[in-house]
Amino acid sequence: MNISVIGAGYVGLTTTACLAHIGHHLFCAESDAEKLDKLQAGVMPLFEPHLESVIRGVRKAGLLTFGSTEEAIDRSDAIFICVGTPPLTNGDADLSDIEGVARAIAKRASGYRLVIEKSTVPVQTGARLRRHLSVHGTSRLKYDVASNPEFLREGSSVKDFLHPDRIVVGVDSTRAESLLGQIYEPIVKQRFTCPIHSECPRRKNPVFLATDTNSAELIKHASNSFLAMKISFINMVANLCEVVGADVTEVAKGMGLDPRIGSAFLNPGIGFGGFCFPKDVQAFIRIAEKSGCDFSLLREVEKINQGRIGWFIEKLRSEVWVLRGKKIAVWGLAFKPNTDDVRFAPSIEIVKALLAEGAEVRAYDPQAIDKAKAVLPNITYCDDAYQAAKGAEAVVLLTEWEEFRKVDWCRLARLVERPLIIDGRNALSAQVVAANGFHYIGIGRASAAPQLTQSLVASVCE
Ligand SMILES: NC(=O)c1ccc[n+]([C@@H]2O[C@H](COP(=O)([O-])OP(=O)(O)OC[C@H]3O[C@@H](n4cnc5c(N)ncnc54)[C@H](O)[C@@H]3O)[C@@H](O)[C@H]2O)c1
């Protein structure tokens, strides 16, 4: 099938690459000229595991073209809208890019178009899109509007797209449902050559859930808000654990063994971030407010999350005392591992708080430095975790990249001013860190004192 995708960000590029990989002909539009030039030249504008190789493969097979929004509207009957929906200052989702695309389709298209909102949007946006197309569209335009919320996670987007748990479509006609069924058939039946695994660990057929458009839109916001709630919940449990002397890792393990609860999203830390949870929780609160429903539960989720930054700084301050003039090594800037995305990352807020206190920040992230430079121009960026730790009073781990678990502790011990690790993600083993002469402080669990003095570490490491 000929399919267009509008918006070549994390969601749009993954959708494009994966739909082309399963055999469709894709046209992907991007309005940012620099990004489009890069894509047309075969250069990735973002980091996402496996995405580059899938895109290279489908372009070689002649299944993918990049170009303008106008061409995307002309080329295909099915158009996925994957543009951003960032938060406005009042918490509402900014739908101006969605409206811009709808206007372009209305003005330009003739014949049938299935307009699919994949961007995360407030409930009733589909209805608005329909109204917009009917008011502004030419008499030659025939259309259906469908919702197809996306559940992929940055860092594993290709895997998540090709091996999802469920595909949700919100439709109001059998034609729209049938077209979406055809588009996703290879994924629903798991019939494609997997570009990631030679033997896929998960070849379970996903559920294809067709609902009305309003319900599909709500499924996305409700799912993200629920997951955010789980994170804030375990963060409060972690705080309690610290006070009463319990271990949140054990508590989370015990809770997660109950299938009604599940173990996912029970990892305490510095809070949730990224381009989904913070803005989706805000937008969901606003939708509820405007609908006259009191969803103050989610306000609390948000408040707990916002409080994680000051709480973490306090943890650091209680160890280091005065932060002014102290070198602090920051390990990780991306909002999660395996992505270069720093949008709404708690690490960025923590670095800003450190700078406000007069600390000297030396930061390292395996992928996110370029994007971080745009929002944090005045810190020292380092080439690796060791360079960042040079002369540091404390190393703070803010993103749980795998490479931080594999550091050479002896080498590190020789570089730091004080062997102190504050692990904002509970990513490290307290025992291993302490055995290597570092003072370990995690989240919601006992800290571990160094088992060797620094001079002993130096002699052991010789
Ligand atoms: N990032 C995620 O993990 C994720 C997961 C699920 C859903 N979502 C949702 O998907 C949507 C997109 O998220 P993203 O992270 O891919 O955003 P993004 O900012 O990375 O990408 C959006 C892209 O759309 C482009 N664009 C805007 N208007 C355009 C137009 N008129 N024509 C062509 N291109 C246009 C922008 O230049 C940008 O490159 C959001 O609503 C988000 O909430 C994101």
XYZ file of C-alpha atoms and ligand atoms in Angstrom:
506
model
C 0.000 0.000 0.000
C 1.152 3.601 -0.570
C 1.423 5.285 2.820
C 2.558 8.771 3.827
C 3.955 9.773 7.192
C 4.073 13.449 8.152
C 6.719 14.358 10.737
C 10.097 12.602 10.781
C 10.755 12.540 14.528
C 11.174 9.537 16.816
C 7.652 8.270 16.087
C 7.395 9.295 12.436
C 10.752 7.833 11.420
C 10.116 4.581 13.258
C 6.637 4.284 11.730
C 8.075 5.019 8.287
C 10.956 2.582 8.584
C 8.899 -0.274 10.016
C 5.923 0.054 7.661
C 8.342 0.090 4.711
C 10.201 -2.884 6.177
C 6.995 -4.958 6.209
C 6.501 -4.197 2.522
C 4.549 -0.946 2.090
C 5.655 1.985 -0.080
C 6.389 4.930 2.212
C 6.668 8.631 1.665
C 7.886 10.542 4.718
C 7.522 14.328 4.972
C 9.470 16.646 7.239
C 9.028 20.428 7.498
C 12.392 21.134 9.134
C 14.598 21.785 6.087
C 17.850 20.826 7.827
C 16.388 17.534 9.026
C 14.953 16.779 5.607
C 18.306 17.453 3.917
C 19.987 15.063 6.325
C 17.406 12.350 5.735
C 17.632 12.708 1.974
C 21.427 12.471 2.271
C 21.124 9.284 4.345
C 22.169 10.934 7.623
C 20.132 10.189 10.749
C 18.892 13.294 12.615
C 18.397 11.303 15.818
C 19.764 8.244 17.576
C 17.565 5.194 17.915
C 18.912 1.622 17.943
C 18.397 -0.279 14.628
C 16.564 2.612 12.957
C 19.428 3.668 10.710
C 19.992 0.185 9.298
C 16.274 -0.407 8.680
C 16.009 2.925 6.865
C 19.085 2.141 4.804
C 17.592 -1.237 3.840
C 14.170 0.067 2.788
C 15.668 2.959 0.832
C 17.892 0.516 -1.026
C 14.816 -1.582 -1.795
C 13.105 1.523 -3.233
C 10.366 1.463 -0.584
C 11.010 4.867 0.997
C 11.221 8.464 -0.224
C 11.613 11.624 1.853
C 10.124 14.952 0.790
C 7.604 17.699 1.454
C 4.235 17.611 3.211
C 2.512 18.566 -0.046
C 4.017 15.584 -1.847
C 3.052 13.344 1.083
C -0.563 14.462 0.749
C -0.575 13.900 -3.010
C 1.147 10.516 -2.978
C -0.920 8.303 -0.678
C -4.426 7.389 0.368
C -3.337 6.712 3.951
C -1.613 9.551 5.825
C -0.147 9.109 9.308
C 0.200 12.379 11.239
C 3.266 12.053 13.488
C 4.019 15.688 14.329
C 4.818 16.936 17.835
C 2.158 17.886 20.391
C 4.227 19.757 23.010
C 2.683 21.270 26.120
C 1.432 24.859 26.230
C 2.171 26.838 29.388
C -1.278 25.948 30.787
C -0.613 22.212 30.287
C -2.865 21.799 27.240
C -1.380 19.965 24.267
C -0.327 22.380 21.534
C -2.171 21.108 18.484
C -0.981 23.766 16.053
C 1.177 21.341 14.037
C -1.737 18.886 13.844
C -4.025 21.691 12.686
C -1.416 22.807 10.141
C -1.299 19.332 8.608
C -5.108 19.062 8.633
C -5.354 22.409 6.830
C -2.818 21.328 4.212
C -4.725 18.077 3.595
C -8.033 19.949 3.370
C -6.663 22.473 0.886
C -4.783 20.057 -1.286
C -6.223 16.582 -1.310
C -8.810 15.319 -3.701
C -10.217 11.813 -3.764
C -10.182 9.542 -0.717
C -7.766 9.977 2.196
C -7.538 8.017 5.428
C -6.118 10.544 7.889
C -4.573 8.742 10.855
C -3.559 10.589 14.012
C -0.579 8.793 15.516
C 0.601 11.792 17.498
C -0.638 11.736 21.089
C -3.664 14.020 21.179
C -6.445 14.905 23.630
C -9.692 13.021 23.369
C -12.038 14.441 20.696
C -9.178 15.614 18.478
C -10.345 13.109 15.846
C -13.763 14.727 15.917
C -12.142 18.141 15.477
C -10.088 16.869 12.563
C -13.247 15.591 10.883
C -14.935 18.944 11.364
C -11.864 20.767 10.053
C -11.697 18.622 6.912
C -15.386 19.081 6.308
C -15.220 22.885 6.746
C -11.988 23.516 4.823
C -11.837 20.551 2.432
C -12.737 20.841 -1.216
C -15.829 19.054 -2.453
C -13.505 16.546 -4.152
C -12.090 15.372 -0.806
C -13.530 12.195 0.700
C -12.012 11.133 3.984
C -12.011 9.051 7.123
C -10.218 10.105 10.279
C -8.771 7.395 12.519
C -6.802 7.373 15.726
C -3.848 5.001 16.020
C -1.983 5.885 19.216
C 1.622 4.848 19.377
C 3.040 2.978 22.362
C 6.685 2.625 21.316
C 9.413 3.581 23.755
C 12.436 5.574 22.686
C 15.510 3.389 22.949
C 13.623 0.334 21.665
C 11.258 1.917 19.155
C 11.891 -0.450 16.246
C 11.448 -3.504 18.431
C 8.334 -2.052 20.051
C 6.785 -1.142 16.693
C 7.387 -4.542 15.149
C 6.594 -6.624 18.239
C 3.876 -4.659 20.045
C 1.521 -5.958 22.734
C -1.411 -4.296 21.056
C -2.309 -2.151 18.084
C -5.138 0.219 18.924
C -7.188 1.823 16.178
C -10.062 4.230 16.714
C -12.303 4.202 13.677
C -15.754 5.288 12.646
C -16.105 3.371 9.381
C -15.519 -0.190 8.193
C -13.388 1.199 5.360
C -10.983 2.832 7.826
C -10.845 -0.296 9.974
C -10.217 -2.505 6.981
C -7.422 -0.248 5.634
C -5.691 -0.141 9.010
C -6.096 -3.923 9.234
C -4.313 -4.275 5.878
C -1.546 -1.880 6.881
C -0.804 -3.751 10.094
C -1.524 -7.302 8.907
C 2.144 -8.428 8.709
C 2.696 -7.167 12.264
C -0.536 -8.630 13.636
C 0.410 -11.992 12.121
C 4.124 -11.431 12.910
C 4.938 -12.329 9.301
C 8.087 -10.445 8.335
C 11.814 -10.925 8.531
C 12.833 -9.301 11.762
C 15.574 -6.717 11.224
C 16.685 -6.940 14.858
C 16.634 -10.550 15.941
C 17.660 -13.598 13.962
C 15.369 -15.483 16.311
C 12.790 -13.184 17.777
C 12.375 -13.611 21.508
C 8.768 -12.464 21.213
C 6.758 -13.690 18.288
C 3.448 -13.383 20.103
C 0.762 -11.982 17.861
C -0.397 -8.603 19.151
C -4.033 -7.835 19.816
C -5.588 -5.628 17.131
C -8.081 -3.566 19.093
C -10.585 -1.508 17.113
C -12.580 1.032 19.102
C -14.278 4.355 18.503
C -11.933 7.318 18.046
C -12.555 8.944 21.441
C -11.765 5.697 23.269
C -8.560 5.135 21.283
C -7.385 8.642 22.116
C -8.175 8.096 25.781
C -6.387 4.722 25.847
C -3.105 6.488 25.085
C -3.407 9.261 27.665
C -4.786 6.911 30.308
C -1.975 4.384 29.715
C 0.799 6.961 30.005
C -0.781 8.601 33.036
C -1.145 5.215 34.720
C 2.519 4.360 34.128
C 3.570 7.787 35.415
C 1.444 7.131 38.495
C 3.294 3.846 39.089
C 6.626 5.679 38.950
C 5.533 8.394 41.375
C 4.067 5.729 43.650
C 7.302 3.750 43.896
C 9.246 6.987 44.359
C 7.182 7.748 47.455
C 7.684 4.169 48.658
C 11.438 4.724 48.174
C 11.311 7.838 50.350
C 9.523 5.885 53.045
C 12.058 3.048 52.780
C 14.885 5.489 53.448
C 13.231 6.719 56.621
C 12.217 3.342 58.066
C 15.274 1.387 56.945
C 13.688 -0.843 54.293
C 15.017 -1.641 50.819
C 12.821 -0.410 47.969
C 14.377 -2.925 45.585
C 13.032 -5.751 47.738
C 9.694 -4.013 48.221
C 9.304 -3.470 44.453
C 10.290 -7.074 43.782
C 7.715 -8.352 46.237
C 5.023 -6.082 44.812
C 5.861 -6.889 41.204
C 5.473 -10.630 41.732
C 1.742 -10.009 42.022
C 0.501 -10.254 38.409
C -2.159 -7.658 39.200
C 0.669 -5.179 39.833
C 3.540 -6.381 37.636
C 7.181 -5.417 38.015
C 7.454 -2.868 35.173
C 7.782 0.802 36.101
C 8.541 0.076 39.731
C 12.085 1.428 39.564
C 12.516 4.422 41.847
C 14.731 7.307 40.850
C 14.918 10.957 39.923
C 11.510 10.894 38.262
C 9.998 10.443 34.835
C 10.845 12.642 31.860
C 10.940 12.582 28.066
C 8.529 13.814 25.439
C 5.618 11.671 26.657
C 4.906 11.243 30.363
C 5.290 14.813 31.675
C 3.289 16.419 28.872
C 0.735 13.616 28.614
C -0.012 13.735 32.345
C -0.440 17.509 32.092
C -2.680 17.240 29.044
C -4.763 14.500 30.691
C -5.258 16.663 33.782
C -6.409 19.530 31.559
C -8.794 17.301 29.613
C -10.310 16.092 32.890
C -10.586 19.639 34.238
C -12.276 20.891 31.106
C -14.680 17.947 31.267
C -15.556 18.723 34.884
C -13.822 15.607 36.298
C -11.665 16.000 39.378
C -8.431 14.148 38.519
C -6.405 15.592 41.381
C -4.820 12.142 41.712
C -2.732 13.039 38.657
C -1.832 16.455 40.074
C -0.264 14.565 42.971
C 1.625 12.305 40.516
C 2.987 15.414 38.830
C 3.834 17.104 42.131
C 5.748 14.072 43.380
C 7.662 13.946 40.126
C 8.565 17.624 40.195
C 9.739 17.225 43.801
C 12.330 14.592 42.801
C 14.788 17.228 41.547
C 15.021 19.202 44.812
C 14.985 15.964 46.774
C 17.955 14.608 44.804
C 19.910 17.850 45.170
C 19.275 17.684 48.906
C 20.667 14.140 48.966
C 23.808 15.389 47.255
C 24.047 18.441 49.478
C 23.764 16.382 52.627
C 26.922 14.515 51.552
C 28.974 17.217 49.868
C 27.730 20.085 52.083
C 28.350 23.323 50.163
C 27.979 22.774 46.418
C 29.425 26.105 45.321
C 32.732 25.626 43.532
C 32.601 21.809 43.775
C 33.192 19.662 40.724
C 30.269 17.308 40.205
C 30.486 14.550 37.599
C 27.184 13.918 35.838
C 26.834 10.510 34.218
C 23.944 10.570 31.764
C 21.882 13.387 30.291
C 19.328 11.566 28.122
C 15.967 11.040 29.783
C 16.541 7.289 29.531
C 19.257 5.004 28.143
C 19.610 4.183 24.423
C 18.288 7.514 23.218
C 19.766 10.947 22.549
C 16.530 12.669 23.623
C 16.854 15.184 26.463
C 13.363 16.712 26.231
C 11.934 17.128 29.752
C 14.791 14.986 31.102
C 15.130 15.202 34.907
C 18.914 15.146 34.406
C 18.702 18.522 32.668
C 16.763 19.986 35.610
C 19.278 18.543 38.068
C 22.191 20.073 36.156
C 20.382 23.437 36.098
C 19.881 23.202 39.870
C 23.581 22.380 40.357
C 24.589 25.375 38.250
C 22.233 27.593 40.238
C 24.090 26.489 43.389
C 27.434 27.400 41.811
C 28.689 23.832 41.265
C 30.998 23.049 38.366
C 29.361 20.365 36.233
C 31.381 17.910 34.160
C 28.961 15.796 32.146
C 29.141 12.743 29.951
C 26.459 10.907 27.996
C 27.125 8.288 25.293
C 24.601 9.807 22.822
C 22.885 12.924 24.141
C 25.681 15.510 24.341
C 24.848 17.263 21.058
C 21.212 17.693 22.025
C 22.101 18.687 25.606
C 24.397 21.471 24.360
C 21.351 23.305 23.009
C 19.788 23.529 26.481
C 22.911 23.491 28.679
C 25.566 25.505 26.878
C 27.629 26.346 29.982
C 28.882 23.070 31.373
C 31.953 21.003 30.599
C 31.176 18.120 28.265
C 33.474 15.133 28.536
C 34.420 12.290 26.205
C 33.816 9.520 28.704
C 32.772 8.701 32.251
C 36.388 8.920 33.506
C 37.075 12.368 32.110
C 33.856 13.585 33.735
C 34.946 12.165 37.095
C 38.308 13.958 37.132
C 38.583 15.946 40.371
C 34.919 15.317 41.240
C 33.570 15.594 44.785
C 30.762 13.296 43.714
C 29.693 11.286 40.698
C 25.943 11.453 40.138
C 24.438 8.809 37.886
C 21.339 10.234 36.187
C 20.767 7.888 33.208
C 21.224 4.151 33.551
C 23.371 3.538 30.462
C 24.837 0.033 30.475
C 28.411 1.333 30.173
C 28.218 2.926 33.637
C 27.761 -0.552 35.108
C 31.018 -1.627 33.502
C 33.373 1.127 34.620
C 36.872 0.319 35.779
C 36.545 1.300 39.429
C 40.290 1.321 40.001
C 40.808 3.799 37.209
C 37.942 5.884 38.527
C 39.252 5.874 42.091
C 42.482 7.486 40.932
C 40.619 10.316 39.228
C 38.049 11.516 41.724
C 38.583 14.005 44.525
C 36.279 11.992 46.747
C 35.026 8.457 46.035
C 31.305 9.115 46.290
C 28.630 7.809 43.905
C 25.050 8.998 44.100
C 23.048 6.646 41.950
C 19.864 8.401 40.851
C 18.610 5.274 39.059
C 19.655 2.437 41.365
C 21.621 1.182 38.380
C 24.727 0.014 40.225
C 25.365 -2.697 42.764
C 25.976 -1.042 46.129
C 28.208 -3.969 47.146
C 30.403 -3.778 44.047
C 30.779 -0.014 44.327
C 31.604 -0.166 48.041
C 33.993 -3.075 47.546
C 35.902 -0.829 45.187
C 36.393 1.860 47.771
C 33.505 4.158 46.913
C 30.775 5.425 49.189
C 27.509 4.372 47.498
C 24.222 6.188 47.919
C 21.200 4.924 46.033
C 17.479 5.568 46.121
C 15.349 4.008 48.838
C 17.970 1.552 49.993
C 20.792 1.511 52.486
C 23.901 3.349 51.470
C 27.118 1.347 51.443
C 30.311 2.600 53.026
C 33.574 2.124 51.159
C 35.255 -1.117 52.105
C 38.717 0.219 51.338
C 40.219 3.621 51.967
C 41.228 5.600 48.903
C 44.909 5.010 49.544
C 44.292 1.272 49.876
C 42.329 1.312 46.602
C 45.252 3.061 44.963
C 47.658 0.395 46.223
C 45.303 -2.496 45.282
C 44.918 -0.991 41.846
C 48.635 -0.590 41.250
N 8.780 10.081 21.360
C 8.094 9.068 21.858
O 8.609 8.175 22.538
C 6.616 8.956 21.570
C 5.970 7.736 21.806
C 4.601 7.657 21.529
C 3.911 8.767 21.055
N 4.577 9.945 20.883
C 3.844 11.079 20.346
O 4.109 11.174 18.947
C 4.166 12.539 18.534
C 5.514 12.828 17.897
O 6.523 12.623 18.866
P 8.068 12.630 18.439
O 8.840 12.298 19.662
O 8.258 11.815 17.214
O 8.232 14.181 18.085
P 9.415 14.890 17.288
O 9.441 16.289 17.748
O 10.663 14.068 17.411
O 8.951 14.821 15.766
C 7.944 15.603 15.190
C 8.420 16.027 13.817
O 7.346 16.574 13.071
C 7.865 17.602 12.251
N 6.755 18.438 11.757
C 6.001 19.333 12.436
N 5.059 19.873 11.618
C 5.223 19.309 10.398
C 4.574 19.435 9.151
N 3.548 20.274 8.965
N 5.009 18.704 8.090
C 6.041 17.859 8.253
N 6.706 17.693 9.417
C 6.293 18.389 10.492
C 8.854 18.313 13.178
O 9.766 19.106 12.479
C 9.514 17.111 13.862
O 10.643 16.658 13.147
C 3.868 13.358 19.795
O 2.507 13.628 19.842
C 4.254 12.418 20.916
O 3.561 12.683 22.097
C 5.920 10.065 21.099
